[in-house]
Amino acid sequence: MTPDLDSLATALHAETDDLLKGSPQLAPWRPAVGIAPKLTDAELVTLAMMQAMLGFTSEARWLRHARSHLRHLCPYLPKQPGYNKRLRKAAELLRRVTRLLATETTVWSDNVWIVDSTPVECGRSRETVKRSDLAGWAEYGYCASHSRFFWGLRLHLVCTLQGLPIAFALTGAKADERETLLDLFAAEPHLLANRPGQTLIGDKNYFGRDFEHQLAEQDIRLLRPARKGEPERPGAPLFKPLRQVIESVNETFKGQLDLEQHRGRTPGGVTARVMQRKVVTRTVVEKHALHGAHRPEACGDEGQCRRFVLPRQPMPTRAAHGLHEVGHSDRADTVRRPRQLPHPHGGYRPGSDRTATGSPSRTTDSWPHVRPASRDTRRVINTRGSPPPKPGITSVPW
């Protein structure tokens, strides 16, 4: 754990603990008489956030890591079955805590929202489709942006330009995006109560005269690209950089927070794991806003947003595994081998590892394979008990 992660976890724990003390009805119901849990709800929310932030998709591996590195933050850690049960029952707690903490951020009052949906795959085998507890909710669908079919759910997300989630919904893969958006606003009318003239940016799937009329009745201005055969719509030059923001948010959920490797097998499990990612996004957005990381110059010329950078633990270097690098480069995580270039008339070029007939040459058909060292290529030598290499000769694993 780094000092930044420690301070981030401590701040989230303090905010959640103060919130639950002021509103105890947010916590899961427990009998008045009984044994109090050793792991508090604030500590559970903090552990869930840190698990998603550090990229642990396995709860067993996460608890082993926490016992070695987080004892100073959480003196008591449950075993994997107890942690899983507590986390699934705390899905509603995570949702409420995320919403109440998000309203305290400076970007909650943004007058521009972005909406989009992304697939959440839940299984690939036929046996999973037939036996999973998600059957009936999850279904087969098609993702046009990736040109693939999948079995699972769709995450419909409404967020600000800074990446703060405002509302979300998990539906079947075939659910209509327009109907889901209208249901989101109907389920939470207070979101639009004090937001006159709210601007909503969507893609080409959010179309239709009746759909836009229903949004206009709620005083929402919809901006979207023109579909084929439609005239140019106002604000078209702004779509490309602003649409990249929602793609960055989705990539944060899937690339950095491993949403597609959620390992949820029940509706409660999938919901809890999605809420874990939302807590992380809210915490990171607030951290960037407080430290001034959200600046217009943080985006490139093409509008690609670089704000969503999550703190990660440094990966172990090759020196920690008994490997060191020979060559002029000081990068310990890059190993390059010379490519075998095919000759235009067949076979391989002279000087390659193979002869013109494609068979191994005499200098490399016996073990160990040795080759003269080159200044333009970097080699890796195993130092665990191996003899030192001869001058000018570098051993290369085949």
Short mmCIF file of C-alpha atoms in Angstrom, two decimals:
data_model
loop_
_atom_site.label_atom_id
_atom_site.label_comp_id
_atom_site.label_asym_id
_atom_site.label_seq_id
_atom_site.Cartn_x
_atom_site.Cartn_y
_atom_site.Cartn_z
CA MET A 1 0.00 0.00 0.00
CA THR A 2 1.24 3.47 -0.90
CA PRO A 3 0.59 6.61 1.17
CA ASP A 4 -1.85 7.88 -1.47
CA LEU A 5 -3.93 4.71 -1.28
CA ASP A 6 -3.84 4.79 2.51
CA SER A 7 -5.09 8.36 2.60
CA LEU A 8 -7.76 7.60 -0.01
CA ALA A 9 -9.04 4.61 1.95
CA THR A 10 -8.97 6.55 5.23
CA ALA A 11 -10.94 9.43 3.72
CA LEU A 12 -13.61 7.11 2.31
CA HIS A 13 -13.88 5.24 5.61
CA ALA A 14 -14.30 8.49 7.56
CA GLU A 15 -16.95 9.84 5.17
CA THR A 16 -18.90 6.58 5.15
CA ASP A 17 -18.71 6.23 8.92
CA ASP A 18 -19.96 9.78 9.50
CA LEU A 19 -22.75 9.22 6.99
CA LEU A 20 -23.92 5.98 8.64
CA LYS A 21 -23.81 7.55 12.09
CA GLY A 22 -25.98 10.41 10.90
CA SER A 23 -28.36 8.13 8.94
CA PRO A 24 -28.33 4.68 10.57
CA GLN A 25 -31.33 3.59 8.48
CA LEU A 26 -29.00 3.28 5.49
CA ALA A 27 -27.24 0.27 7.02
CA PRO A 28 -28.62 -3.25 6.45
CA TRP A 29 -31.24 -4.34 8.96
CA ARG A 30 -30.02 -6.20 12.02
CA PRO A 31 -31.88 -7.37 15.11
CA ALA A 32 -31.66 -5.11 18.15
CA VAL A 33 -30.39 -7.97 20.30
CA GLY A 34 -27.51 -10.05 19.02
CA ILE A 35 -23.81 -10.13 18.30
CA ALA A 36 -22.54 -7.01 16.59
CA PRO A 37 -20.43 -7.67 13.49
CA LYS A 38 -16.69 -7.29 13.99
CA LEU A 39 -16.32 -5.72 10.53
CA THR A 40 -18.25 -2.46 10.43
CA ASP A 41 -20.24 -1.34 7.42
CA ALA A 42 -17.82 1.54 6.81
CA GLU A 43 -14.91 -0.89 6.75
CA LEU A 44 -16.84 -3.15 4.37
CA VAL A 45 -17.44 -0.27 1.94
CA THR A 46 -13.76 0.66 2.13
CA LEU A 47 -12.64 -2.92 1.49
CA ALA A 48 -15.01 -3.20 -1.49
CA MET A 49 -13.65 -0.01 -2.99
CA MET A 50 -10.02 -1.03 -2.50
CA GLN A 51 -10.66 -4.47 -4.01
CA ALA A 52 -11.99 -2.96 -7.22
CA MET A 53 -9.33 -0.25 -7.34
CA LEU A 54 -6.43 -2.68 -6.95
CA GLY A 55 -7.83 -5.04 -9.59
CA PHE A 56 -8.59 -8.13 -7.48
CA THR A 57 -11.41 -10.06 -9.15
CA SER A 58 -10.98 -13.03 -6.81
CA GLU A 59 -12.26 -12.44 -3.30
CA ALA A 60 -9.99 -15.14 -1.84
CA ARG A 61 -6.89 -13.55 -3.34
CA TRP A 62 -8.05 -10.11 -2.21
CA LEU A 63 -8.49 -11.22 1.40
CA ARG A 64 -5.05 -12.84 1.40
CA HIS A 65 -3.60 -9.58 0.11
CA ALA A 66 -5.56 -7.56 2.67
CA ARG A 67 -4.31 -9.69 5.56
CA SER A 68 -0.74 -8.95 4.52
CA HIS A 69 -1.07 -5.25 3.67
CA LEU A 70 -4.24 -3.81 5.25
CA ARG A 71 -4.03 -4.92 8.86
CA HIS A 72 -3.33 -1.33 9.92
CA LEU A 73 -6.63 -0.23 8.35
CA CYS A 74 -8.90 -3.20 9.16
CA PRO A 75 -7.83 -5.18 12.24
CA TYR A 76 -10.45 -7.86 11.57
CA LEU A 77 -10.97 -9.47 8.19
CA PRO A 78 -13.59 -12.18 7.60
CA LYS A 79 -13.05 -15.28 5.54
CA GLN A 80 -14.17 -15.46 1.93
CA PRO A 81 -17.71 -16.90 2.51
CA GLY A 82 -18.49 -14.28 5.15
CA TYR A 83 -17.10 -11.46 3.04
CA ASN A 84 -19.12 -12.61 0.03
CA LYS A 85 -22.37 -12.73 2.01
CA ARG A 86 -21.81 -9.34 3.57
CA LEU A 87 -20.94 -7.82 0.19
CA ARG A 88 -24.03 -9.19 -1.58
CA LYS A 89 -26.30 -7.95 1.19
CA ALA A 90 -24.60 -4.55 1.11
CA ALA A 91 -25.46 -3.81 -2.53
CA GLU A 92 -28.21 -1.37 -1.51
CA LEU A 93 -25.89 0.18 1.09
CA LEU A 94 -23.25 0.75 -1.59
CA ARG A 95 -25.83 2.38 -3.86
CA ARG A 96 -27.10 4.75 -1.18
CA VAL A 97 -23.66 5.65 0.11
CA THR A 98 -22.42 6.33 -3.43
CA ARG A 99 -25.39 8.56 -4.20
CA LEU A 100 -25.19 10.57 -0.97
CA LEU A 101 -21.44 11.01 -1.23
CA ALA A 102 -21.71 11.95 -4.90
CA THR A 103 -24.14 14.77 -4.10
CA GLU A 104 -21.45 16.36 -1.92
CA THR A 105 -18.96 16.65 -4.78
CA THR A 106 -18.47 19.85 -6.73
CA VAL A 107 -19.33 18.25 -10.08
CA TRP A 108 -22.76 16.94 -9.06
CA SER A 109 -24.45 20.17 -10.24
CA ASP A 110 -23.06 19.90 -13.77
CA ASN A 111 -25.68 20.90 -16.35
CA VAL A 112 -24.38 18.49 -19.04
CA TRP A 113 -24.88 14.73 -18.84
CA ILE A 114 -23.76 11.91 -21.11
CA VAL A 115 -25.65 8.64 -21.53
CA ASP A 116 -24.56 5.34 -23.02
CA SER A 117 -24.77 1.60 -22.46
CA THR A 118 -22.11 -1.10 -22.46
CA PRO A 119 -22.32 -4.92 -22.38
CA VAL A 120 -21.63 -6.83 -19.16
CA GLU A 121 -20.89 -10.41 -20.16
CA CYS A 122 -21.99 -13.04 -17.60
CA GLY A 123 -21.18 -16.37 -19.26
CA ARG A 124 -20.01 -18.10 -22.42
CA SER A 125 -20.91 -21.77 -22.13
CA ARG A 126 -24.30 -23.29 -22.80
CA GLU A 127 -24.33 -24.93 -19.38
CA THR A 128 -23.91 -21.53 -17.74
CA VAL A 129 -26.85 -20.16 -19.69
CA LYS A 130 -29.08 -23.04 -18.61
CA ARG A 131 -28.05 -23.32 -14.95
CA SER A 132 -27.07 -19.80 -13.92
CA ASP A 133 -29.20 -17.91 -11.42
CA LEU A 134 -29.02 -15.00 -13.86
CA ALA A 135 -31.15 -16.87 -16.40
CA GLY A 136 -34.27 -14.89 -17.10
CA TRP A 137 -32.53 -11.58 -16.44
CA ALA A 138 -29.42 -12.05 -18.55
CA GLU A 139 -30.01 -12.82 -22.22
CA TYR A 140 -28.30 -12.95 -25.57
CA GLY A 141 -27.49 -9.64 -27.23
CA TYR A 142 -25.31 -8.05 -29.86
CA CYS A 143 -22.65 -5.39 -29.34
CA ALA A 144 -22.28 -3.36 -32.54
CA SER A 145 -19.17 -1.48 -31.40
CA HIS A 146 -17.27 -4.77 -30.89
CA SER A 147 -19.16 -6.78 -33.56
CA ARG A 148 -19.87 -9.71 -31.28
CA PHE A 149 -22.72 -11.54 -29.62
CA PHE A 150 -22.71 -12.05 -25.87
CA TRP A 151 -24.84 -13.47 -23.07
CA GLY A 152 -25.31 -11.16 -20.13
CA LEU A 153 -26.59 -7.74 -19.17
CA ARG A 154 -26.27 -4.15 -20.25
CA LEU A 155 -25.09 -1.35 -18.00
CA HIS A 156 -26.91 1.89 -18.81
CA LEU A 157 -24.98 4.80 -17.35
CA VAL A 158 -25.71 8.51 -17.02
CA CYS A 159 -22.69 10.52 -15.90
CA THR A 160 -21.26 14.03 -15.96
CA LEU A 161 -18.47 15.26 -18.18
CA GLN A 162 -16.07 14.65 -15.29
CA GLY A 163 -17.05 10.97 -15.14
CA LEU A 164 -19.20 11.11 -11.98
CA PRO A 165 -22.03 8.54 -12.23
CA ILE A 166 -25.47 10.10 -11.80
CA ALA A 167 -27.74 7.11 -12.41
CA PHE A 168 -27.39 3.60 -13.75
CA ALA A 169 -29.47 0.56 -14.58
CA LEU A 170 -28.70 -3.10 -15.24
CA THR A 171 -31.04 -4.63 -17.80
CA GLY A 172 -31.14 -7.55 -20.18
CA ALA A 173 -28.96 -7.42 -23.24
CA LYS A 174 -31.92 -6.72 -25.55
CA ALA A 175 -33.50 -3.90 -23.55
CA ASP A 176 -34.19 -0.70 -25.49
CA GLU A 177 -31.82 2.08 -24.49
CA ARG A 178 -34.47 4.77 -24.92
CA GLU A 179 -37.04 3.05 -22.74
CA THR A 180 -34.42 2.35 -20.09
CA LEU A 181 -33.40 6.01 -19.98
CA LEU A 182 -37.01 7.15 -19.58
CA ASP A 183 -37.53 4.59 -16.81
CA LEU A 184 -34.42 5.90 -15.04
CA PHE A 185 -35.78 9.43 -14.97
CA ALA A 186 -39.24 8.19 -13.97
CA ALA A 187 -37.84 6.17 -11.06
CA GLU A 188 -35.85 9.15 -9.75
CA PRO A 189 -37.78 12.34 -10.57
CA HIS A 190 -35.78 14.34 -8.02
CA LEU A 191 -32.75 14.19 -10.34
CA LEU A 192 -34.43 16.66 -12.71
CA ALA A 193 -36.45 18.62 -10.14
CA ASN A 194 -33.89 21.42 -9.74
CA ARG A 195 -32.19 21.14 -13.13
CA PRO A 196 -34.06 23.23 -15.69
CA GLY A 197 -32.64 23.05 -19.19
CA GLN A 198 -30.46 19.99 -18.56
CA THR A 199 -28.40 18.95 -21.60
CA LEU A 200 -28.11 15.24 -22.42
CA ILE A 201 -25.62 13.90 -24.98
CA GLY A 202 -26.18 10.47 -26.49
CA ASP A 203 -25.29 8.42 -29.53
CA LYS A 204 -27.35 7.61 -32.61
CA ASN A 205 -29.43 4.98 -30.81
CA TYR A 206 -31.25 7.64 -28.77
CA PHE A 207 -33.54 8.75 -31.58
CA GLY A 208 -37.25 9.04 -32.23
CA ARG A 209 -39.80 11.84 -32.32
CA ASP A 210 -41.82 10.49 -29.40
CA PHE A 211 -38.67 9.87 -27.38
CA GLU A 212 -37.38 13.41 -27.87
CA HIS A 213 -40.85 14.79 -27.11
CA GLN A 214 -40.93 12.99 -23.76
CA LEU A 215 -37.50 14.35 -22.90
CA ALA A 216 -38.56 17.86 -23.89
CA GLU A 217 -41.54 17.59 -21.52
CA GLN A 218 -39.04 17.06 -18.70
CA ASP A 219 -37.05 20.11 -19.89
CA ILE A 220 -34.15 18.00 -21.21
CA ARG A 221 -32.31 19.04 -24.35
CA LEU A 222 -31.04 16.04 -26.28
CA LEU A 223 -27.90 16.30 -28.42
CA ARG A 224 -26.99 13.39 -30.66
CA PRO A 225 -25.32 12.81 -34.03
CA ALA A 226 -27.52 12.74 -37.11
CA ARG A 227 -28.51 9.34 -38.40
CA LYS A 228 -28.21 8.35 -42.03
CA GLY A 229 -30.70 10.33 -44.09
CA GLU A 230 -31.25 13.02 -41.45
CA PRO A 231 -30.16 16.65 -41.81
CA GLU A 232 -27.23 17.92 -39.78
CA ARG A 233 -28.18 18.48 -36.15
CA PRO A 234 -27.01 21.44 -34.02
CA GLY A 235 -23.83 21.00 -32.01
CA ALA A 236 -22.41 18.29 -34.27
CA PRO A 237 -18.76 19.53 -34.05
CA LEU A 238 -18.85 19.00 -30.27
CA PHE A 239 -19.92 15.37 -30.37
CA LYS A 240 -16.55 13.80 -31.08
CA PRO A 241 -14.60 15.17 -28.07
CA LEU A 242 -17.56 14.94 -25.68
CA ARG A 243 -18.55 11.44 -26.73
CA GLN A 244 -15.01 10.33 -25.97
CA VAL A 245 -15.68 11.09 -22.31
CA ILE A 246 -18.33 8.39 -21.94
CA GLU A 247 -16.08 5.97 -23.80
CA SER A 248 -13.34 6.77 -21.29
CA VAL A 249 -15.75 6.07 -18.44
CA ASN A 250 -16.73 2.72 -19.95
CA GLU A 251 -13.09 1.87 -20.54
CA THR A 252 -12.38 2.73 -16.90
CA PHE A 253 -15.05 0.29 -15.79
CA LYS A 254 -13.85 -2.47 -18.12
CA GLY A 255 -10.13 -1.87 -18.57
CA GLN A 256 -8.93 -0.60 -15.20
CA LEU A 257 -11.72 -1.91 -12.94
CA ASP A 258 -12.20 -5.29 -14.68
CA LEU A 259 -15.98 -5.08 -14.96
CA GLU A 260 -16.15 -7.93 -17.48
CA GLN A 261 -14.31 -10.19 -15.00
CA HIS A 262 -16.80 -9.51 -12.21
CA ARG A 263 -17.37 -13.24 -11.44
CA GLY A 264 -20.93 -12.57 -10.30
CA ARG A 265 -23.24 -15.59 -10.41
CA THR A 266 -26.41 -14.17 -8.84
CA PRO A 267 -28.33 -10.90 -9.37
CA GLY A 268 -27.16 -9.65 -5.99
CA GLY A 269 -23.57 -10.57 -6.73
CA VAL A 270 -23.49 -8.80 -10.09
CA THR A 271 -25.17 -5.70 -8.63
CA ALA A 272 -22.72 -5.56 -5.73
CA ARG A 273 -19.73 -5.78 -8.05
CA VAL A 274 -21.08 -3.03 -10.28
CA MET A 275 -21.59 -0.87 -7.20
CA GLN A 276 -17.98 -1.51 -6.19
CA ARG A 277 -16.84 0.08 -9.44
CA LYS A 278 -19.18 3.03 -8.95
CA VAL A 279 -17.73 3.71 -5.50
CA VAL A 280 -14.24 3.72 -7.01
CA THR A 281 -15.27 6.10 -9.80
CA ARG A 282 -16.91 8.50 -7.39
CA THR A 283 -13.90 8.43 -5.04
CA VAL A 284 -11.38 8.99 -7.83
CA VAL A 285 -13.41 11.81 -9.40
CA GLU A 286 -13.57 13.61 -6.06
CA LYS A 287 -9.84 13.08 -5.51
CA HIS A 288 -9.04 14.60 -8.91
CA ALA A 289 -11.39 17.52 -8.28
CA LEU A 290 -9.86 18.28 -4.85
CA HIS A 291 -6.27 18.07 -6.09
CA GLY A 292 -6.92 20.08 -9.24
CA ALA A 293 -6.31 17.18 -11.62
CA HIS A 294 -9.40 18.00 -13.64
CA ARG A 295 -8.23 20.71 -16.00
CA PRO A 296 -9.10 21.43 -19.62
CA GLU A 297 -5.48 20.87 -20.62
CA ALA A 298 -5.77 17.30 -19.28
CA CYS A 299 -7.38 16.32 -22.60
CA GLY A 300 -5.49 15.85 -25.83
CA ASP A 301 -6.06 17.46 -29.18
CA GLU A 302 -8.48 14.76 -30.23
CA GLY A 303 -10.53 15.20 -27.06
CA GLN A 304 -9.39 11.94 -25.55
CA CYS A 305 -9.88 12.27 -21.83
CA ARG A 306 -6.95 11.32 -19.60
CA ARG A 307 -8.59 12.15 -16.27
CA PHE A 308 -9.53 8.63 -15.27
CA VAL A 309 -6.20 7.45 -13.91
CA LEU A 310 -6.53 5.06 -11.00
CA PRO A 311 -3.67 4.45 -8.58
CA ARG A 312 -2.21 1.01 -9.05
CA GLN A 313 0.36 -0.93 -7.14
CA PRO A 314 3.70 -1.10 -8.99
CA MET A 315 4.24 -4.36 -10.80
CA PRO A 316 7.22 -6.45 -9.64
CA THR A 317 10.31 -5.90 -11.75
CA ARG A 318 12.44 -8.63 -13.25
CA ALA A 319 15.15 -7.93 -10.69
CA ALA A 320 12.74 -9.11 -7.98
CA HIS A 321 12.49 -12.46 -9.78
CA GLY A 322 16.24 -12.95 -10.17
CA LEU A 323 16.41 -11.54 -13.70
CA HIS A 324 18.58 -8.68 -14.86
CA GLU A 325 18.95 -7.05 -18.20
CA VAL A 326 22.02 -6.74 -20.39
CA GLY A 327 22.20 -3.86 -22.82
CA HIS A 328 22.03 -0.10 -23.00
CA SER A 329 18.37 0.25 -22.01
CA ASP A 330 17.32 0.69 -18.37
CA ARG A 331 13.79 -0.61 -18.92
CA ALA A 332 13.42 -3.82 -16.93
CA ASP A 333 10.04 -4.75 -18.34
CA THR A 334 10.90 -4.94 -22.04
CA VAL A 335 12.52 -7.87 -23.79
CA ARG A 336 12.98 -7.87 -27.54
CA ARG A 337 14.14 -10.66 -29.78
CA PRO A 338 15.20 -10.22 -33.39
CA ARG A 339 12.40 -11.02 -35.81
CA GLN A 340 12.71 -13.77 -38.41
CA LEU A 341 12.08 -11.96 -41.66
CA PRO A 342 10.91 -14.12 -44.59
CA HIS A 343 12.85 -13.84 -47.82
CA PRO A 344 10.78 -12.65 -50.83
CA HIS A 345 11.91 -15.75 -52.81
CA GLY A 346 11.10 -18.24 -50.05
CA GLY A 347 12.80 -19.36 -46.89
CA TYR A 348 14.36 -16.78 -44.55
CA ARG A 349 16.79 -13.96 -45.01
CA PRO A 350 20.51 -14.59 -44.50
CA GLY A 351 21.54 -14.08 -40.92
CA SER A 352 18.22 -15.26 -39.55
CA ASP A 353 17.79 -18.19 -37.17
CA ARG A 354 16.70 -20.46 -40.00
CA THR A 355 18.21 -21.56 -43.29
CA ALA A 356 16.63 -21.12 -46.70
CA THR A 357 14.76 -24.40 -46.31
CA GLY A 358 13.17 -23.27 -43.08
CA SER A 359 15.02 -25.71 -40.77
CA PRO A 360 17.05 -24.57 -37.75
CA SER A 361 20.62 -23.63 -38.55
CA ARG A 362 23.60 -25.48 -37.10
CA THR A 363 24.42 -22.68 -34.67
CA THR A 364 21.02 -22.84 -32.98
CA ASP A 365 19.88 -26.47 -33.20
CA SER A 366 21.49 -27.48 -29.89
CA TRP A 367 20.79 -26.34 -26.35
CA PRO A 368 21.69 -23.88 -24.94
CA HIS A 369 21.05 -21.50 -27.81
CA VAL A 370 23.67 -18.77 -27.94
CA ARG A 371 23.99 -15.77 -30.16
CA PRO A 372 26.47 -12.89 -30.26
CA ALA A 373 25.29 -9.94 -28.21
CA SER A 374 24.06 -6.88 -30.08
CA ARG A 375 23.84 -3.29 -28.95
CA ASP A 376 20.44 -2.86 -30.62
CA THR A 377 18.76 -5.78 -28.87
CA ARG A 378 18.13 -6.31 -25.18
CA ARG A 379 18.66 -9.66 -23.50
CA VAL A 380 17.50 -11.15 -20.24
CA ILE A 381 19.73 -13.51 -18.30
CA ASN A 382 18.52 -15.76 -15.49
CA THR A 383 20.83 -15.19 -12.52
CA ARG A 384 19.41 -17.93 -10.33
CA GLY A 385 22.37 -20.30 -10.17
CA SER A 386 23.38 -19.89 -13.81
CA PRO A 387 27.07 -19.26 -14.62
CA PRO A 388 28.05 -15.79 -15.83
CA PRO A 389 27.93 -15.38 -19.63
CA LYS A 390 31.11 -15.26 -21.65
CA PRO A 391 32.21 -11.89 -23.00
CA GLY A 392 30.31 -11.11 -26.19
CA ILE A 393 27.93 -14.06 -25.78
CA THR A 394 24.43 -13.78 -24.37
CA SER A 395 22.17 -16.75 -23.62
CA VAL A 396 18.71 -16.41 -25.10
CA PRO A 397 15.80 -18.70 -24.07
CA TRP A 398 14.24 -20.32 -27.14
#
